[in-house]
Each structure stands twice: as structure tokens, then as C-alpha cells.
mmCIF file of C-alpha atoms in Angstrom:
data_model
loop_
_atom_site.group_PDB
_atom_site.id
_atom_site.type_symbol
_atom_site.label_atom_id
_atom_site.label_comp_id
_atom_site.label_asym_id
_atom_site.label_seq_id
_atom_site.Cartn_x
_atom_site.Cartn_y
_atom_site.Cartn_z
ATOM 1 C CA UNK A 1 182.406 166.690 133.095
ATOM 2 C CA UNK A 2 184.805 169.042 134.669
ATOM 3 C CA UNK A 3 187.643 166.734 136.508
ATOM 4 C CA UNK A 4 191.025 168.536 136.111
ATOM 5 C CA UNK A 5 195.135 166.840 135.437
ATOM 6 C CA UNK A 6 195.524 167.000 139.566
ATOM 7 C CA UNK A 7 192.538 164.818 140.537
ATOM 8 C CA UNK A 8 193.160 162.225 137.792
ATOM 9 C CA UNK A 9 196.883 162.166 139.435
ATOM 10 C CA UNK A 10 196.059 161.969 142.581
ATOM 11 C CA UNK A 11 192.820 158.926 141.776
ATOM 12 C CA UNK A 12 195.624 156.962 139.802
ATOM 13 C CA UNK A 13 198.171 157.277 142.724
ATOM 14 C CA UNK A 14 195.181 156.315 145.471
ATOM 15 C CA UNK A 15 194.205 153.042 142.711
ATOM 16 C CA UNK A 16 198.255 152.555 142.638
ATOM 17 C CA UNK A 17 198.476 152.543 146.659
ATOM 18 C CA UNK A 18 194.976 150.892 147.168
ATOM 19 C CA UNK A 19 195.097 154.239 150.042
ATOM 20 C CA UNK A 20 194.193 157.578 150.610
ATOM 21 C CA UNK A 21 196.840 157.196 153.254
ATOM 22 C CA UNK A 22 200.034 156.083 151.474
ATOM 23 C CA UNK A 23 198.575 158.216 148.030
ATOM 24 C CA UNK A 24 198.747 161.574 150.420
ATOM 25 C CA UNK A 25 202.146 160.309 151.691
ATOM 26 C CA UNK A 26 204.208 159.808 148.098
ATOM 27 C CA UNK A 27 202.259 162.710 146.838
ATOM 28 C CA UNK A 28 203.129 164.987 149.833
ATOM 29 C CA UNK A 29 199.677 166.078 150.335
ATOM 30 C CA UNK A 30 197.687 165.712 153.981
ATOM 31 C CA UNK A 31 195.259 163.035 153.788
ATOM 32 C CA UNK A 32 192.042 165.636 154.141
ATOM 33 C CA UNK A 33 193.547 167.579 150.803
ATOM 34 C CA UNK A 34 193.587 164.111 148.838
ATOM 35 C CA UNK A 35 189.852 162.939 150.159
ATOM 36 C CA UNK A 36 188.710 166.274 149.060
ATOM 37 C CA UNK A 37 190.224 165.437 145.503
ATOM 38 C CA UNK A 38 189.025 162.025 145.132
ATOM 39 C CA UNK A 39 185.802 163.097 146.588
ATOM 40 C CA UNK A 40 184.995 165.933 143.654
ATOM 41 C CA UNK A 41 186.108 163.739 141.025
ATOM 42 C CA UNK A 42 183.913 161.103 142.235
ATOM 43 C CA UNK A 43 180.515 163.734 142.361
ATOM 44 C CA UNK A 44 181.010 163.635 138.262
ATOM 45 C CA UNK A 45 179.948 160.281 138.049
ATOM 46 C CA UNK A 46 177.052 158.354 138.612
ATOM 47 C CA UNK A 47 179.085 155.111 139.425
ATOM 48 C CA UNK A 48 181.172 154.615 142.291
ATOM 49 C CA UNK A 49 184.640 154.814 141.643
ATOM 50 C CA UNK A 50 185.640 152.926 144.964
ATOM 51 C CA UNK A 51 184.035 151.580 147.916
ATOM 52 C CA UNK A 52 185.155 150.890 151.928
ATOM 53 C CA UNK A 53 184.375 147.606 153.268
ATOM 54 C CA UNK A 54 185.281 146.807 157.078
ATOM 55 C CA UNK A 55 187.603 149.694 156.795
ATOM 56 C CA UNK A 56 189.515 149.364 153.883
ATOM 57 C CA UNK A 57 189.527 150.709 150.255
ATOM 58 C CA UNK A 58 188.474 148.660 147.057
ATOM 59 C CA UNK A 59 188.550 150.481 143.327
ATOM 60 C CA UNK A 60 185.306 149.283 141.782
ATOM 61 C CA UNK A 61 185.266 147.450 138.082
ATOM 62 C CA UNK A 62 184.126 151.293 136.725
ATOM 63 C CA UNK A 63 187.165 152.832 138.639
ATOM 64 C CA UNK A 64 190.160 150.792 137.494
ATOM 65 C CA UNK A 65 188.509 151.135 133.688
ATOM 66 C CA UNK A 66 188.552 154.978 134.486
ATOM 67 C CA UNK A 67 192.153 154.655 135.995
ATOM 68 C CA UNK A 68 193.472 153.010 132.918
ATOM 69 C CA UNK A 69 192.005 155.959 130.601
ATOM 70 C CA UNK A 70 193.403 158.844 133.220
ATOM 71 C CA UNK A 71 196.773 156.707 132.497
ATOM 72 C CA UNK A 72 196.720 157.314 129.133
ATOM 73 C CA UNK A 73 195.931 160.808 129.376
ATOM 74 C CA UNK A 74 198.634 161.872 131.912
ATOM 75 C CA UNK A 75 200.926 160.269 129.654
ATOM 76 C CA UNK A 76 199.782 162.172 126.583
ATOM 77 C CA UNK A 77 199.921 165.703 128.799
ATOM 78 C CA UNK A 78 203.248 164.384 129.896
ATOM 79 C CA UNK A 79 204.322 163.767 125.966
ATOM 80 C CA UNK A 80 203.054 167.168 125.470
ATOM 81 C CA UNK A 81 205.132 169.071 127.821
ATOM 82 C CA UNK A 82 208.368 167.095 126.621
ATOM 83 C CA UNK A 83 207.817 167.940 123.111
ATOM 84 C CA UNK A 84 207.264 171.778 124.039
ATOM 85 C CA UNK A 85 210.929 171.427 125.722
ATOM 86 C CA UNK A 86 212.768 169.920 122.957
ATOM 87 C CA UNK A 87 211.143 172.138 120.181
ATOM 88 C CA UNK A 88 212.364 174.510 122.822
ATOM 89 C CA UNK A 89 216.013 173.156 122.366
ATOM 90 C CA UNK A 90 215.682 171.450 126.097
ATOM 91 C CA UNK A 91 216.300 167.755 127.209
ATOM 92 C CA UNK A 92 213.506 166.131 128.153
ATOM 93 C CA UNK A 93 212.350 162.443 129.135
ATOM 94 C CA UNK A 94 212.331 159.874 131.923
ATOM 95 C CA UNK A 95 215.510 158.609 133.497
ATOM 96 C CA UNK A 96 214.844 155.973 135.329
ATOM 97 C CA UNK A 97 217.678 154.569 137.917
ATOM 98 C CA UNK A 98 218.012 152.146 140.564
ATOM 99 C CA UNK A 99 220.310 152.016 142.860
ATOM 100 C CA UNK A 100 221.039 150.081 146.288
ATOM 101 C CA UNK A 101 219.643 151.057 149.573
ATOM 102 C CA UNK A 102 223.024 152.336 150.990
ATOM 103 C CA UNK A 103 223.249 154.804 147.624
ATOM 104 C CA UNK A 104 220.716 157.054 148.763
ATOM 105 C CA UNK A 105 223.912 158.610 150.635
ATOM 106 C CA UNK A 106 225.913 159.242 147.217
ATOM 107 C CA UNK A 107 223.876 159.382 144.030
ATOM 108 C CA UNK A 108 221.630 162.268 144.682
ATOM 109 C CA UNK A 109 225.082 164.568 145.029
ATOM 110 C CA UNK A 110 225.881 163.340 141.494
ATOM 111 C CA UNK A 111 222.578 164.157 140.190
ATOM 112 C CA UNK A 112 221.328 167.192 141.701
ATOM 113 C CA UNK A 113 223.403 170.114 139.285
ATOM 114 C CA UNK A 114 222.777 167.869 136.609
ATOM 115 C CA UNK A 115 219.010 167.820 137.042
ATOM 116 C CA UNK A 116 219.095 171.688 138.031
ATOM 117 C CA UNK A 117 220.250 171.810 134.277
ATOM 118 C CA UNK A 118 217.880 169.973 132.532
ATOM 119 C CA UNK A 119 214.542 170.729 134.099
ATOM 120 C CA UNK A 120 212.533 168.999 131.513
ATOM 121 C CA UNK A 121 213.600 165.610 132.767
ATOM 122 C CA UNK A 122 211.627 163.346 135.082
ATOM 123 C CA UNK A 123 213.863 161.284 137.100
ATOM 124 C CA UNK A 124 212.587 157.637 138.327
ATOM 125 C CA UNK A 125 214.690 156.472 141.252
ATOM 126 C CA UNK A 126 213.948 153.049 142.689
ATOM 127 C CA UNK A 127 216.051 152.336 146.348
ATOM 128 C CA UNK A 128 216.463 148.864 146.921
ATOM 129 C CA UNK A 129 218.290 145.883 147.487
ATOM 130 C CA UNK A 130 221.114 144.586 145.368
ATOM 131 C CA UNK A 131 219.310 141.911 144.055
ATOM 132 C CA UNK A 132 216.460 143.641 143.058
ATOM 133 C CA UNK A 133 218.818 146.396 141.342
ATOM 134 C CA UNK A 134 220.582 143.424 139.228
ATOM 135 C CA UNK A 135 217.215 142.058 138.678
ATOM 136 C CA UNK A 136 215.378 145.698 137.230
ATOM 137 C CA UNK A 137 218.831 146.050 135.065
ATOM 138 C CA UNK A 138 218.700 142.895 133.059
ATOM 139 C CA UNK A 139 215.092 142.793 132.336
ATOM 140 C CA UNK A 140 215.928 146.255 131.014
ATOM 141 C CA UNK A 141 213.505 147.751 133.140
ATOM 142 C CA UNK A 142 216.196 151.140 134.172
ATOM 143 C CA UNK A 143 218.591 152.719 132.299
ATOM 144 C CA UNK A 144 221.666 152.133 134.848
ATOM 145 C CA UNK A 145 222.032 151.714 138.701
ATOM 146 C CA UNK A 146 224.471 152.261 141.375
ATOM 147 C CA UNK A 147 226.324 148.802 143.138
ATOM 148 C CA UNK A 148 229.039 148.676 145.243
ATOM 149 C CA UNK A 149 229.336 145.152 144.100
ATOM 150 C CA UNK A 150 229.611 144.973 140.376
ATOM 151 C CA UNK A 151 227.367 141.474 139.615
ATOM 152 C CA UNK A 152 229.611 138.687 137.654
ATOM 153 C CA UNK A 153 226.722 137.163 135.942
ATOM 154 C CA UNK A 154 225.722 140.212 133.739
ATOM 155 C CA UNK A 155 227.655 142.084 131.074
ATOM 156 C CA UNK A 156 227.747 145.235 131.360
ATOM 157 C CA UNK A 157 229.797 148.746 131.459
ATOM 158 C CA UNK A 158 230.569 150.836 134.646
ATOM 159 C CA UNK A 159 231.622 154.123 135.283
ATOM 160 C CA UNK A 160 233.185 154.445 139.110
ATOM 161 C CA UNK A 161 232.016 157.285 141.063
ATOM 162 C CA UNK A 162 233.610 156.876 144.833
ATOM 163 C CA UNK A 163 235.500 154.632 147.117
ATOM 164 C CA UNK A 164 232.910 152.451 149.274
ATOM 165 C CA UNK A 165 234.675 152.063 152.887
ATOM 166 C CA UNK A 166 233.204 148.871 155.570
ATOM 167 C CA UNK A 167 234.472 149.478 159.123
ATOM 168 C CA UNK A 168 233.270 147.393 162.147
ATOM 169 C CA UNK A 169 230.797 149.805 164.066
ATOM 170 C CA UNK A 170 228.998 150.099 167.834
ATOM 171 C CA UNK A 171 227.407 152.273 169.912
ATOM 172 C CA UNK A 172 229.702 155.001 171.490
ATOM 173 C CA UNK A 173 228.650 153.643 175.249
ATOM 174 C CA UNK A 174 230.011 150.304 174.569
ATOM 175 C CA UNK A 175 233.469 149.866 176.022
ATOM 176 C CA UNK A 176 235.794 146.764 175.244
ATOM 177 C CA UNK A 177 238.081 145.972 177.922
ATOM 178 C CA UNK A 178 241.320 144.004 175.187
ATOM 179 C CA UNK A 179 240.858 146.343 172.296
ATOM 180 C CA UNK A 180 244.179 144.933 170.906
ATOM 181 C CA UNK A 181 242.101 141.641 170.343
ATOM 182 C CA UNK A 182 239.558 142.140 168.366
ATOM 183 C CA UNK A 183 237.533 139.134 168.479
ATOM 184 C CA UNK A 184 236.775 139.359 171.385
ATOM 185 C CA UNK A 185 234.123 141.602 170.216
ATOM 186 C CA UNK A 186 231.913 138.904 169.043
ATOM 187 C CA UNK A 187 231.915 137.202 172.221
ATOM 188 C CA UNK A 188 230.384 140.330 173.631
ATOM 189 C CA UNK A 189 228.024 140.988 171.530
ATOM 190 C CA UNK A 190 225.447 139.877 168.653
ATOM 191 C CA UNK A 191 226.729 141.376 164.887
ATOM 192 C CA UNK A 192 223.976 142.660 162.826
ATOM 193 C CA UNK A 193 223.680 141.823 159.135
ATOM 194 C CA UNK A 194 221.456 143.316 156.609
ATOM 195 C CA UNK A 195 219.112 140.857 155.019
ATOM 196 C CA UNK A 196 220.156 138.148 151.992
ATOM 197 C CA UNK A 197 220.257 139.498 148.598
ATOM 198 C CA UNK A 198 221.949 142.704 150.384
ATOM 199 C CA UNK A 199 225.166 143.867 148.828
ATOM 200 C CA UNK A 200 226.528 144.940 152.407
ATOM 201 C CA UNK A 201 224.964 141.583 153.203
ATOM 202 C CA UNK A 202 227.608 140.190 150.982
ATOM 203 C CA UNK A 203 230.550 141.877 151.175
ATOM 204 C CA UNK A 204 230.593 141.281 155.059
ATOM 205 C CA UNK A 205 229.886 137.471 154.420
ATOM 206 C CA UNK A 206 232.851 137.218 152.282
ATOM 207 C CA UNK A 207 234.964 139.493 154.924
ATOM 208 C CA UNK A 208 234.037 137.012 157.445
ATOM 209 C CA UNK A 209 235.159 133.585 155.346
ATOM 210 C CA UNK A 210 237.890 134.754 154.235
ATOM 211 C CA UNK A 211 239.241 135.504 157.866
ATOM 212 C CA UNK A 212 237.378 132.557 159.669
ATOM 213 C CA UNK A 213 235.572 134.958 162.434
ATOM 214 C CA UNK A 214 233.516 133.158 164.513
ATOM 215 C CA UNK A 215 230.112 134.901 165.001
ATOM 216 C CA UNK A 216 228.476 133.325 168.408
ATOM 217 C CA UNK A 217 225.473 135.485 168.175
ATOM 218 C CA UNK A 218 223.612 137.268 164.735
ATOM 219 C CA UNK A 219 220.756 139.164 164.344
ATOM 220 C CA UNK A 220 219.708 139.820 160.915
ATOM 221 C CA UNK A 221 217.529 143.058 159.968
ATOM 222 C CA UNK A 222 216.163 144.353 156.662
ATOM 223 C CA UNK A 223 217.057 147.780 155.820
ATOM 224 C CA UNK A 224 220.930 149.770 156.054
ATOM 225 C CA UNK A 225 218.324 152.290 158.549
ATOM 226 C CA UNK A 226 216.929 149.946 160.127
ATOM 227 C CA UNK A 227 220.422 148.248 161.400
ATOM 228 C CA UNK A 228 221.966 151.793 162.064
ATOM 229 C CA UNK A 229 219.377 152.357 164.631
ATOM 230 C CA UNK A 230 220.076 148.878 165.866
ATOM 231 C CA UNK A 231 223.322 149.766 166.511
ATOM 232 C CA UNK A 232 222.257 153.105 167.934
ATOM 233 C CA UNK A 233 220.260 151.461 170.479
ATOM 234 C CA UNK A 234 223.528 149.108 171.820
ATOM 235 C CA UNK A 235 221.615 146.143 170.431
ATOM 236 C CA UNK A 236 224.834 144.951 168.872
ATOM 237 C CA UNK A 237 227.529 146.189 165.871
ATOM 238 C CA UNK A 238 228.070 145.676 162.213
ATOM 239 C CA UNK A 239 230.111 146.856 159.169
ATOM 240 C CA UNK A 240 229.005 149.075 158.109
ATOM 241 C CA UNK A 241 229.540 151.853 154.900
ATOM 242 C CA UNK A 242 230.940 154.849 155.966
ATOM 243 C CA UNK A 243 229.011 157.067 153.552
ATOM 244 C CA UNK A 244 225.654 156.049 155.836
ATOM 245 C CA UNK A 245 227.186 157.138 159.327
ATOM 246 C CA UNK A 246 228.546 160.879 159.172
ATOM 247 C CA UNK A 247 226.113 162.284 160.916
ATOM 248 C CA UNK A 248 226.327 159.160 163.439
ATOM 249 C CA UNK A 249 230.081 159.559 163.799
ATOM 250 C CA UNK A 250 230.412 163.471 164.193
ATOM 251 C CA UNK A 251 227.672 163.078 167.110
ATOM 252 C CA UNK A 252 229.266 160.315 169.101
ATOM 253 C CA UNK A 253 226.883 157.904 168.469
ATOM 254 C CA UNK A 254 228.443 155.339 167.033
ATOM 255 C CA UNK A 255 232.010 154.451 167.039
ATOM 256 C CA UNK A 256 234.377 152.590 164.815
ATOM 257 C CA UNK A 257 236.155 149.780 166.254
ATOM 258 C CA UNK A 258 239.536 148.798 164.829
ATOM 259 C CA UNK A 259 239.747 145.281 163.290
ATOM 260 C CA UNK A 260 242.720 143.518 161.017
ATOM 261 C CA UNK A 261 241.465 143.948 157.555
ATOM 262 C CA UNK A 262 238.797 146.907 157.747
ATOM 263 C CA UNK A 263 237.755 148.726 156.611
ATOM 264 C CA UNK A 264 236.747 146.790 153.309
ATOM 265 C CA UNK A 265 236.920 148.536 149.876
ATOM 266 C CA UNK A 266 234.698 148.555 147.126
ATOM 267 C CA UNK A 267 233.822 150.871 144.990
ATOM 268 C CA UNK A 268 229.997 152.839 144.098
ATOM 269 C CA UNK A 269 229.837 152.711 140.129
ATOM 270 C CA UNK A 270 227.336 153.142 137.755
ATOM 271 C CA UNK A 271 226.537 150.270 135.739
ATOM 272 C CA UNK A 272 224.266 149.550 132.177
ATOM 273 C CA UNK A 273 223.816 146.411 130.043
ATOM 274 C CA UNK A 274 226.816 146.628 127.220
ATOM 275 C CA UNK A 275 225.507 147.737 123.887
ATOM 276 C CA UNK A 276 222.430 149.206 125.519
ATOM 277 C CA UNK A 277 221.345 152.413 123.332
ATOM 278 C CA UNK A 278 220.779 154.817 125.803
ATOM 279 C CA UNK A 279 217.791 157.809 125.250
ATOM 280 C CA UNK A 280 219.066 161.243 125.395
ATOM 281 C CA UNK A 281 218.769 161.661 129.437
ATOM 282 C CA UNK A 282 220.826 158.983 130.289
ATOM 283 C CA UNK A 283 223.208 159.349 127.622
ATOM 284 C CA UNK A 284 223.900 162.971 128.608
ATOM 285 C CA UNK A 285 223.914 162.046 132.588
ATOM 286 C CA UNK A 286 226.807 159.845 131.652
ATOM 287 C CA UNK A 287 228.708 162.089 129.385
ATOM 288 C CA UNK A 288 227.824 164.529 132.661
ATOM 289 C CA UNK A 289 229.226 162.538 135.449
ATOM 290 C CA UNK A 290 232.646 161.179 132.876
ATOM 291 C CA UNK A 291 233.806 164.904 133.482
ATOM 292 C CA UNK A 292 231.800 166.187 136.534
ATOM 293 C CA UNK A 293 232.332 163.440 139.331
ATOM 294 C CA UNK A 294 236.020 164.108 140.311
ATOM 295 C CA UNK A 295 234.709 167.668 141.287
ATOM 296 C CA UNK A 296 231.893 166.020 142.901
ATOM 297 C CA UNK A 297 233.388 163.603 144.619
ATOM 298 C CA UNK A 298 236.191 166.858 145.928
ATOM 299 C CA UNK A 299 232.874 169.203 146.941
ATOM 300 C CA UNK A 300 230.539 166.715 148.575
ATOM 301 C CA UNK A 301 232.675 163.947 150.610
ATOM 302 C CA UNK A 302 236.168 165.901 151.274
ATOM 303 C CA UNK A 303 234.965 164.279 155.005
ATOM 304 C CA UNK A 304 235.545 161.008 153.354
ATOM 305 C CA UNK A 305 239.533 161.388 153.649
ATOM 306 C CA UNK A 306 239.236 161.345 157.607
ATOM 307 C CA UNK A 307 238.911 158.374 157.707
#
């Protein structure tokens, strides 16, 4: 037997995915590169590790057994390399986060120096919807995630990292002939909300009780992307976070409509369970961002003051 580290990764990430496909995707690798891999650890054993049938990919009884012991080894190579850091004096382990979908536009800035610091950290970063982030946090599955919307049926502790700003957004094309009235938007066109269990989702909901809009026409879509494009495209408008639309703004392709009571504000914070003991990354992240994130927040969105 000769299989090396990098085929057992990449047969555990095709059993994971149940794809050559979607394994060369999240491992950045071209499909022909990971085929080649799974193919040379497969000539070092007499018993199929997976099979094709009408086109797709099975793991065979023999592979997922052989998947669960390459587990266990990467982990032990992975133990390994932390233990050579700290002997080393270097923090090491897993820090595992998960934050909303709209967050991927403000918590890499707050990680990045502090990961360029402490190489010997793996960072686990799961982008979702609110109520998936709420739900990872109190089974205890992360070790803190980002809201906008700090949950009421948890206890926990926050630390605030930036203002969150809603405004009422279109496509730059669309012209409204009484901008002074601003309803008279939603007789014009559809508004587009982000799907239920959204935080965005939310915070427009409530925005929209508490002034009585009337919404004649809704179309409802499942990703913060996905509705940007939406919007893009003139299919209707939104509200939208600001931190998502820069780009959008500064190209004149999407336009912010003035509206009595926007934009709404929330703010992104970090949030844990209260009394959780956290391990040495996410304890030093913390203690990180409590006297770094002023100076981020000055560097990275100075933009944000525009508006």
C-alpha cells in the first residue's frame, strides 16, 4: 500500500459530496486532477471503492468503511501538526463560525490580520441563514456567529462590530414619476424578500407592520445574491443592506430610493452562548477584535459614512 494524505483528502471529500464534481469544486482542483486521485488510490485495492450506476456515483460498503478510517487518520496528522505549533509557542486549533448570508460582506475584514497572525489555525466558516446560525449556536455546534438580529430566545454575550444600514433599492433604469410619495413605489412594482427564517427577511417584515405599507405584488427569493441580481435585472426592489451593494451602487446599477423611515438600523455583532468556555482560538479572536475592530471598521468601510 502506497496511498498518500492528498488522495485520502480528496476520497473523503468525493464520499462527503457523493461527486467528483462538487469534491473538485470545494477542493479547487479541475475535475480530471481529482479522477486521477481517486483513480490511483482505488488501483491499491482489490475492492471497489465506488461504483457509477445510470450516471451517478455510489461509495460501496468497503469504501465508506475505508472513508471512516482515512477520517481518523487526517485527524491524527491534523493533531500532529497542531501540537508541533504549540510546542512551537503558536496558536493552533479549529475555529469554527457561522455567520448569516449577508456577513460574508463584513466578517472576513475582521478576520483576515488576525488569521495572517496565527497561521496554525483552521478556520470553519458556515454562510447561512439566520435561523440556521441560531440553530448551529445553541446546539453548541460553533464557537460564535455574526447576526444583525440578536435572537431573544437564547442567552448569550455579543460583541458589536458595525452599523447594519436597510435602504429601499431598484435598478438605476427605473424612473418614478412622484418621488415625494413614496408608496407609490409598490404600486409599480413587485418588492422582493429574501426567504423565511432570513434575518433581512425579518427586519423588513417588521419595517413594513410597523408602517402599514401595502405590498400589492411580492416575489420571494432565497439567497441576499440571488435577490441583488433580481433587482439588477428590473424584476422589482427590496431593502436591502448596504454592506452587500458597493460595488452595485458605485456602478449605477442599482439605486437607492428615499422612503420615511430608511434606512433601518441594526447592528452586525458577534454573539456566543453565556458561560461558554471558549478554546484558545476563539478566545484570542475575541480578545483580538475587543481592541482591533474600531481600526477595522475606520480601514475597511470609511465608504460606509456616504451614506
Amino acid at each position: 500500500m502506497n496511498y498518500t494524505l492528498h488522495q485520502l483528502q480528496i476520497f473523503l471529500k468525493v464520499v462527503k459530496t457523493q461527486s467528483v464534481t462538487k469534491a473538485a469544486e470545494e477542493l479547487h482542483l479541475t475535475q480530471p486532477a481529482v479522477s486521477i486521485q481517486l483513480k490511483n488510490l482505488q488501483d491499491q485495492f482489490d475492492i471497489p471503492l465506488t461504483e457509477v450506476v445510470g450516471r451517478r456515483l455510489y461509495i460501496t460498503d468497503f469504501g465508506n468503511e475505508i472513508a471512516e478510517v482515512a477520517e481518523k487518520i487526517i485527524s491524527q496528522v491534523e493533531a500532529i501538526n497542531y501540537k508541533t505549533m504549540a510546542y512551537k509557542g503558536q496558536l493552533t486549533g479549529r475555529l469554527k463560525i457561522s455567520i448569516v448570508s449577508t456577513g460574508k460582506y463584513v466578517m472576513p475584514y475582521f478576520l483576515t490580520d488576525f488569521l495572517k497572525q496565527h497561521p496554525g489555525i483552521e478556520l470553519l466558516m458556515d454562510v447561512t441563514n439566520k435561523s440556521k446560525v441560531i440553530s448551529s449556536l445553541e446546539k453548541n455546534e460553533v464557537d460564535i456567529a455574526l447576526v444583525s438580529v440578536i435572537p431573544t430566545t437564547l442567552n448569550i454575550e455579543k460583541l458589536d462590530l458595525l452599523q447594519n444600514k436597510l435602504y429601499l433599492v431598484t435598478n438605476s433604469n427605473i424612473e418614478f414619476k412622484n418621488i415625494g410619495n413614496s408608496n407609490e413605489i409598490f404600486k409599480e412594482i413587485p418588492l422582493i424578500f429574501r426567504e423565511k427564517g432570513s434575518g433581512t427577511r425579518q427586519t423588513m417584515e417588521n419595517f413594513i407592520d410597523r408602517n402599514a405599507v401595502v405590498i400589492r405584488k411580492k416575489l420571494e427569493l432565497t439567497s441576499n445574491e440571488a435577490v441583488k441580481q433580481a433587482v439588477i435585472a428590473g424584476l422589482g426592489c427590496s431593502i436591502m443592506p448596504l454592506i452587500g451593494i458597493k460595488n452595485e451602487l458605485h456602478n449605477h446599477e442599482l439605486q437607492i430610493i428615499p422612503y420615511k423611515g430608511l434606512p433601518i438600523k441594526t447592528t452586525w455583532s458577534l454573539i456566543w452562548l453565556k458561560g461558554k468556555k471558549h478554546a484558545p482560538a476563539a478566545s484570542s479572536l475575541l480578545e483580538y477584535l475587543t481592541k482591533e475592530k474600531d481600526n477595522i471598521v475606520a480601514d475597511k468601510f470609511s465608504w460606509y459614512e456616504q451614506y
